[in-house]
mmCIF file of C-alpha atoms in Angstrom:
data_model
loop_
_atom_site.group_PDB
_atom_site.id
_atom_site.type_symbol
_atom_site.label_atom_id
_atom_site.label_comp_id
_atom_site.label_asym_id
_atom_site.label_seq_id
_atom_site.Cartn_x
_atom_site.Cartn_y
_atom_site.Cartn_z
ATOM 1 C CA MET A 1 15.196 3.315 3.564
ATOM 2 C CA ALA A 2 15.216 5.542 0.481
ATOM 3 C CA PRO A 3 15.889 3.801 -2.859
ATOM 4 C CA THR A 4 19.210 4.383 -4.573
ATOM 5 C CA ARG A 5 19.516 5.800 -8.074
ATOM 6 C CA THR A 6 20.675 2.384 -9.279
ATOM 7 C CA LEU A 7 17.624 0.684 -7.795
ATOM 8 C CA LEU A 8 15.299 3.222 -9.409
ATOM 9 C CA GLU A 9 16.934 2.693 -12.790
ATOM 10 C CA HIS A 10 16.641 -1.055 -12.347
ATOM 11 C CA ALA A 11 12.986 -0.691 -11.401
ATOM 12 C CA LEU A 12 12.249 0.992 -14.707
ATOM 13 C CA THR A 13 14.044 -1.712 -16.684
ATOM 14 C CA THR A 14 11.954 -4.393 -14.955
ATOM 15 C CA GLY A 15 8.693 -2.579 -15.628
ATOM 16 C CA VAL A 16 8.138 -1.165 -12.135
ATOM 17 C CA THR A 17 6.820 2.367 -12.605
ATOM 18 C CA ALA A 18 5.176 3.148 -9.244
ATOM 19 C CA LEU A 19 6.725 4.275 -5.949
ATOM 20 C CA ASP A 20 5.053 4.377 -2.541
ATOM 21 C CA THR A 21 6.332 6.586 0.261
ATOM 22 C CA ALA A 22 4.993 8.644 3.189
ATOM 23 C CA PHE A 23 5.318 12.099 4.722
ATOM 24 C CA ASN A 24 6.958 10.658 7.849
ATOM 25 C CA TYR A 25 9.417 8.244 6.232
ATOM 26 C CA ASP A 26 13.125 8.766 6.875
ATOM 27 C CA ARG A 27 12.324 11.067 9.813
ATOM 28 C CA PHE A 28 10.143 13.310 7.641
ATOM 29 C CA THR A 29 12.816 13.752 4.955
ATOM 30 C CA GLY A 30 11.707 10.941 2.618
ATOM 31 C CA HIS A 31 10.143 13.158 -0.049
ATOM 32 C CA ARG A 32 13.190 15.398 -0.334
ATOM 33 C CA VAL A 33 15.567 12.440 -0.389
ATOM 34 C CA LEU A 34 13.511 10.687 -3.061
ATOM 35 C CA ALA A 35 13.386 13.787 -5.257
ATOM 36 C CA ARG A 36 17.121 14.384 -4.882
ATOM 37 C CA THR A 37 17.985 10.752 -5.588
ATOM 38 C CA ALA A 38 15.618 10.257 -8.506
ATOM 39 C CA GLY A 39 16.203 13.573 -10.251
ATOM 40 C CA GLU A 40 14.653 13.547 -13.701
ATOM 41 C CA LEU A 41 13.664 9.892 -13.264
ATOM 42 C CA LEU A 42 10.922 10.846 -10.816
ATOM 43 C CA ASP A 43 8.608 11.953 -13.614
ATOM 44 C CA ARG A 44 8.744 8.419 -15.027
ATOM 45 C CA PHE A 45 7.150 7.023 -11.877
ATOM 46 C CA GLU A 46 3.669 7.198 -10.443
ATOM 47 C CA VAL A 47 4.169 8.348 -6.848
ATOM 48 C CA SER A 48 1.839 7.610 -3.939
ATOM 49 C CA THR A 49 2.380 8.949 -0.457
ATOM 50 C CA LYS A 50 0.639 9.006 2.915
ATOM 51 C CA VAL A 51 -0.133 11.783 5.405
ATOM 52 C CA GLY A 52 -1.298 11.648 9.004
ATOM 53 C CA TYR A 53 1.886 11.307 11.068
ATOM 54 C CA PHE A 54 3.644 14.461 12.221
ATOM 55 C CA PRO A 55 6.592 15.150 14.530
ATOM 56 C CA ASP A 56 4.051 15.915 17.269
ATOM 57 C CA GLY A 57 1.955 12.787 16.705
ATOM 58 C CA HIS A 58 -0.759 11.237 14.558
ATOM 59 C CA ILE A 59 -3.182 13.982 13.513
ATOM 60 C CA LEU A 60 -6.114 13.877 11.087
ATOM 61 C CA ALA A 61 -7.110 17.542 11.301
ATOM 62 C CA PRO A 62 -7.853 18.592 7.685
ATOM 63 C CA ALA A 63 -5.703 21.731 7.895
ATOM 64 C CA ARG A 64 -2.672 19.730 9.031
ATOM 65 C CA LEU A 65 -3.248 17.132 6.326
ATOM 66 C CA ARG A 66 -3.477 19.781 3.627
ATOM 67 C CA ALA A 67 -0.293 21.434 4.865
ATOM 68 C CA ALA A 68 1.451 18.047 4.665
ATOM 69 C CA VAL A 69 0.210 17.497 1.108
ATOM 70 C CA GLU A 70 1.371 20.983 0.105
ATOM 71 C CA GLN A 71 4.764 20.236 1.653
ATOM 72 C CA ALA A 72 4.900 16.950 -0.267
ATOM 73 C CA VAL A 73 4.288 18.830 -3.521
ATOM 74 C CA ALA A 74 7.092 21.251 -2.688
ATOM 75 C CA ASP A 75 9.534 18.539 -1.612
ATOM 76 C CA LEU A 76 8.836 16.237 -4.559
ATOM 77 C CA GLY A 77 8.807 19.086 -7.066
ATOM 78 C CA ARG A 78 5.488 17.821 -8.411
ATOM 79 C CA PRO A 79 2.080 16.743 -7.078
ATOM 80 C CA PRO A 80 1.985 13.122 -5.896
ATOM 81 C CA ASP A 81 -0.323 10.962 -7.981
ATOM 82 C CA THR A 82 -2.131 9.518 -4.958
ATOM 83 C CA VAL A 83 -2.271 10.693 -1.345
ATOM 84 C CA PHE A 84 -3.496 8.348 1.401
ATOM 85 C CA LEU A 85 -4.737 8.950 4.913
ATOM 86 C CA HIS A 86 -2.086 7.138 6.941
ATOM 87 C CA ASN A 87 -3.549 4.665 9.470
ATOM 88 C CA PRO A 88 -6.792 6.560 10.222
ATOM 89 C CA GLU A 89 -7.825 3.680 12.497
ATOM 90 C CA ARG A 90 -5.724 5.438 15.151
ATOM 91 C CA GLU A 91 -8.401 8.150 15.201
ATOM 92 C CA PRO A 92 -11.616 6.711 13.687
ATOM 93 C CA SER A 93 -13.735 9.684 14.751
ATOM 94 C CA GLY A 94 -11.690 11.917 12.463
ATOM 95 C CA LEU A 95 -12.157 9.796 9.352
ATOM 96 C CA ALA A 96 -15.022 11.714 7.714
ATOM 97 C CA ALA A 97 -13.447 15.161 8.067
ATOM 98 C CA ALA A 98 -10.048 13.843 6.970
ATOM 99 C CA CYS A 99 -11.587 12.308 3.859
ATOM 100 C CA GLU A 100 -13.243 15.622 3.016
ATOM 101 C CA GLY A 101 -9.868 17.286 3.462
ATOM 102 C CA LEU A 102 -8.081 14.996 1.037
ATOM 103 C CA ALA A 103 -10.934 15.230 -1.453
ATOM 104 C CA ALA A 104 -10.439 19.001 -1.346
ATOM 105 C CA CYS A 105 -6.713 18.493 -2.001
ATOM 106 C CA ARG A 106 -7.563 16.526 -5.123
ATOM 107 C CA GLU A 107 -9.957 19.244 -6.292
ATOM 108 C CA ALA A 108 -7.226 21.833 -5.732
ATOM 109 C CA GLY A 109 -4.819 19.910 -7.961
ATOM 110 C CA LEU A 110 -2.491 18.915 -5.125
ATOM 111 C CA CYS A 111 -2.861 15.251 -6.097
ATOM 112 C CA ARG A 112 -4.541 13.238 -8.841
ATOM 113 C CA ALA A 113 -6.270 10.803 -6.483
ATOM 114 C CA TRP A 114 -6.656 10.120 -2.780
ATOM 115 C CA GLY A 115 -7.391 7.164 -0.565
ATOM 116 C CA VAL A 116 -7.249 5.456 2.817
ATOM 117 C CA ALA A 117 -4.242 3.322 3.853
ATOM 118 C CA THR A 118 -5.048 1.175 6.865
ATOM 119 C CA TRP A 119 -3.105 -1.534 8.655
ATOM 120 C CA ASN A 120 -6.183 -2.541 10.647
ATOM 121 C CA PRO A 121 -9.441 -1.728 8.811
ATOM 122 C CA ALA A 122 -11.802 -3.168 11.456
ATOM 123 C CA PRO A 123 -12.101 -0.005 13.620
ATOM 124 C CA LEU A 124 -13.100 2.015 10.545
ATOM 125 C CA LEU A 125 -16.126 -0.120 9.693
ATOM 126 C CA ALA A 126 -18.278 1.462 12.412
ATOM 127 C CA VAL A 127 -17.652 5.005 11.128
ATOM 128 C CA ALA A 128 -17.496 4.408 7.378
ATOM 129 C CA PHE A 129 -21.173 5.385 7.038
ATOM 130 C CA THR A 130 -20.263 8.936 8.145
ATOM 131 C CA VAL A 131 -17.961 9.439 5.151
ATOM 132 C CA ASP A 132 -19.513 11.291 2.212
ATOM 133 C CA ALA A 133 -16.327 11.772 0.165
ATOM 134 C CA LYS A 134 -15.591 8.599 -1.788
ATOM 135 C CA PRO A 135 -11.903 7.628 -1.921
ATOM 136 C CA ASP A 136 -10.357 6.586 -5.193
ATOM 137 C CA VAL A 137 -8.541 3.692 -3.540
ATOM 138 C CA VAL A 138 -8.146 1.823 -0.255
ATOM 139 C CA MET A 139 -4.743 0.328 0.641
ATOM 140 C CA VAL A 140 -4.695 -2.662 3.003
ATOM 141 C CA ARG A 141 -2.382 -5.452 4.098
ATOM 142 C CA ALA A 142 -2.352 -8.370 1.694
ATOM 143 C CA GLY A 143 -0.939 -11.873 1.662
ATOM 144 C CA LEU A 144 -0.472 -15.015 3.703
ATOM 145 C CA ALA A 145 0.510 -13.127 6.853
ATOM 146 C CA VAL A 146 -2.905 -11.443 7.108
ATOM 147 C CA ARG A 147 -5.521 -12.981 9.408
ATOM 148 C CA GLY A 148 -8.909 -13.929 8.025
ATOM 149 C CA GLU A 149 -10.860 -11.278 9.908
ATOM 150 C CA ALA A 150 -8.549 -8.571 8.561
ATOM 151 C CA LEU A 151 -9.107 -9.800 4.999
ATOM 152 C CA ASP A 152 -12.874 -9.692 5.514
ATOM 153 C CA ALA A 153 -12.689 -6.222 7.076
ATOM 154 C CA ALA A 154 -10.614 -4.903 4.182
ATOM 155 C CA GLU A 155 -13.196 -6.037 1.664
ATOM 156 C CA ARG A 156 -16.094 -4.675 3.695
ATOM 157 C CA LEU A 157 -14.393 -1.318 4.194
ATOM 158 C CA THR A 158 -13.752 -0.933 0.463
ATOM 159 C CA VAL A 159 -17.458 -1.427 -0.206
ATOM 160 C CA LYS A 160 -18.641 0.787 2.670
ATOM 161 C CA LEU A 161 -16.411 3.669 1.575
ATOM 162 C CA GLY A 162 -17.364 3.250 -2.083
ATOM 163 C CA ALA A 163 -13.703 3.141 -3.131
ATOM 164 C CA GLY A 164 -12.979 2.647 -6.795
ATOM 165 C CA ASP A 165 -9.933 0.412 -6.306
ATOM 166 C CA ARG A 166 -8.036 -1.581 -3.678
ATOM 167 C CA TRP A 167 -4.250 -1.879 -3.354
ATOM 168 C CA GLY A 168 -2.204 -4.165 -1.137
ATOM 169 C CA MET A 169 0.888 -3.653 1.013
ATOM 170 C CA ALA A 170 3.330 -5.607 3.181
ATOM 171 C CA PRO A 171 2.702 -9.026 1.571
ATOM 172 C CA PHE A 172 5.649 -10.483 3.480
ATOM 173 C CA ALA A 173 4.740 -8.935 6.840
ATOM 174 C CA GLY A 174 7.072 -6.024 6.172
ATOM 175 C CA ASN A 175 10.242 -8.072 5.675
ATOM 176 C CA PRO A 176 10.538 -9.977 2.386
ATOM 177 C CA ASN A 177 14.143 -10.854 3.277
ATOM 178 C CA ASP A 178 13.151 -12.855 6.355
ATOM 179 C CA PRO A 179 14.420 -16.439 5.866
ATOM 180 C CA VAL A 180 10.956 -17.785 6.677
ATOM 181 C CA TRP A 181 9.727 -16.744 3.233
ATOM 182 C CA SER A 182 12.265 -19.042 1.576
ATOM 183 C CA LYS A 183 10.600 -21.902 3.466
ATOM 184 C CA VAL A 184 6.934 -21.071 2.920
ATOM 185 C CA ASP A 185 5.705 -22.815 -0.227
ATOM 186 C CA ALA A 186 2.814 -20.792 -1.643
ATOM 187 C CA SER A 187 2.876 -22.639 -4.980
ATOM 188 C CA VAL A 188 -0.286 -24.489 -3.935
ATOM 189 C CA PHE A 189 -2.146 -21.224 -4.564
ATOM 190 C CA LEU A 190 -1.064 -21.006 -8.201
ATOM 191 C CA GLU A 191 -3.108 -22.094 -11.186
ATOM 192 C CA PRO A 192 -1.927 -25.517 -12.445
ATOM 193 C CA GLY A 193 1.083 -25.551 -14.752
ATOM 194 C CA GLN A 194 2.820 -22.488 -13.336
ATOM 195 C CA SER A 195 6.352 -22.687 -11.979
ATOM 196 C CA ALA A 196 7.448 -19.822 -9.744
ATOM 197 C CA SER A 197 9.948 -19.233 -6.968
ATOM 198 C CA ARG A 198 8.587 -19.276 -3.422
ATOM 199 C CA ILE A 199 8.758 -15.490 -3.182
ATOM 200 C CA GLN A 200 6.965 -15.131 -6.500
ATOM 201 C CA ALA A 201 4.266 -17.607 -5.499
ATOM 202 C CA GLY A 202 3.793 -15.736 -2.229
ATOM 203 C CA LEU A 203 3.351 -12.446 -4.046
ATOM 204 C CA ALA A 204 0.957 -13.983 -6.568
ATOM 205 C CA ALA A 205 -1.139 -15.296 -3.686
ATOM 206 C CA ALA A 206 -1.077 -11.859 -2.042
ATOM 207 C CA PHE A 207 -2.744 -10.352 -5.101
ATOM 208 C CA ALA A 208 -5.776 -12.483 -4.226
ATOM 209 C CA LEU A 209 -5.689 -12.123 -0.414
ATOM 210 C CA PRO A 210 -7.709 -9.903 -0.645
ATOM 211 C CA ALA A 211 -8.105 -9.143 -4.349
ATOM 212 C CA VAL A 212 -5.961 -6.081 -5.137
ATOM 213 C CA SER A 213 -4.829 -4.407 -8.341
ATOM 214 C CA ARG A 214 -1.292 -3.606 -7.145
ATOM 215 C CA ILE A 215 0.943 -4.262 -4.136
ATOM 216 C CA ALA A 216 3.581 -2.107 -2.438
ATOM 217 C CA VAL A 217 6.680 -4.136 -1.538
ATOM 218 C CA GLY A 218 9.871 -2.785 -0.023
ATOM 219 C CA THR A 219 13.280 -3.994 -1.187
ATOM 220 C CA SER A 220 16.834 -2.688 -1.475
ATOM 221 C CA SER A 221 18.076 -5.452 -3.792
ATOM 222 C CA PRO A 222 17.929 -5.173 -7.608
ATOM 223 C CA GLN A 223 17.884 -8.970 -7.867
ATOM 224 C CA HIS A 224 15.028 -9.261 -5.422
ATOM 225 C CA LEU A 225 13.140 -6.490 -7.218
ATOM 226 C CA ALA A 226 13.476 -8.312 -10.542
ATOM 227 C CA GLU A 227 12.176 -11.508 -8.944
ATOM 228 C CA LEU A 228 9.192 -9.680 -7.493
ATOM 229 C CA ALA A 229 8.435 -7.838 -10.722
ATOM 230 C CA ALA A 230 8.338 -11.122 -12.606
ATOM 231 C CA ALA A 231 5.707 -12.449 -10.196
ATOM 232 C CA VAL A 232 2.946 -10.517 -11.951
ATOM 233 C CA ARG A 233 2.933 -13.170 -14.677
ATOM 234 C CA TYR A 234 1.580 -15.758 -12.244
ATOM 235 C CA THR A 235 -2.060 -16.177 -11.247
ATOM 236 C CA ALA A 236 -3.541 -17.535 -8.046
ATOM 237 C CA SER A 237 -6.305 -20.127 -8.304
ATOM 238 C CA SER A 238 -9.636 -18.605 -7.283
ATOM 239 C CA GLY A 239 -10.789 -22.016 -6.069
ATOM 240 C CA VAL A 240 -7.799 -22.537 -3.791
ATOM 241 C CA VAL A 241 -8.072 -18.987 -2.473
ATOM 242 C CA ALA A 242 -11.761 -19.507 -1.681
ATOM 243 C CA GLU A 243 -11.003 -22.759 0.178
ATOM 244 C CA TYR A 244 -8.226 -21.027 2.125
ATOM 245 C CA ARG A 245 -10.539 -18.174 3.115
ATOM 246 C CA GLU A 246 -13.111 -20.668 4.386
ATOM 247 C CA LEU A 247 -10.431 -22.395 6.446
ATOM 248 C CA LEU A 248 -9.492 -19.066 7.994
ATOM 249 C CA ARG A 249 -13.112 -18.334 8.878
ATOM 250 C CA ALA A 250 -13.578 -21.798 10.353
ATOM 251 C CA GLY A 251 -10.431 -21.349 12.425
ATOM 252 C CA ALA A 252 -11.806 -18.083 13.749
ATOM 253 C CA GLY A 253 -14.924 -19.900 14.954
ATOM 254 C CA ARG A 254 -17.258 -18.572 12.287
#
């Protein structure tokens, strides 16, 4: 769902200055809708987007990816700051060529940075050695809903690809409004002396599962956005996170 003008204005007042979208969102109209809704506000945000899905399927052919990036520039009225390969694990054999294609987009000024956004990084580990172009960032699932092996794979992929940064996404399994998150108490992950809401504690924990510098979270509520934005003041305990990771590995039979 595209953000409203009111939500974008509220985001700026709460210190949120980054937006994440994709070429295929809103039935391939998301970029145009965002530009129309945001108007002059769009230049106050850092915009990341993803390419790889097309009306005729998931395609990593470099020419198709470049055409999608060029269309994103036209629809947004400006180059996106970061462009990601969208779920390349659907076609691992195309990873190397796709990375070269997005690196060329960056060199051509069609974006400032590029990266790999993967829901399931494990299939990419076997082909990461074929990639010569080094992504600026890898985006992976983060948070308490992510299984231990996926956390390990995300960290390994970041290293194998030589990415300069790692971002997180979907910390609440894609639905932060699900009532279950009002029942899950993630405060045990916080450093002592911190008092946060359950949603805020869950987001703070997600920043450490795996370690990421930013997290993409979807919301349509200004109140919920303010609560999430305030979560960046809280810090997860590295000791508790390490113990939790070991429990996950033990549960997986490692």
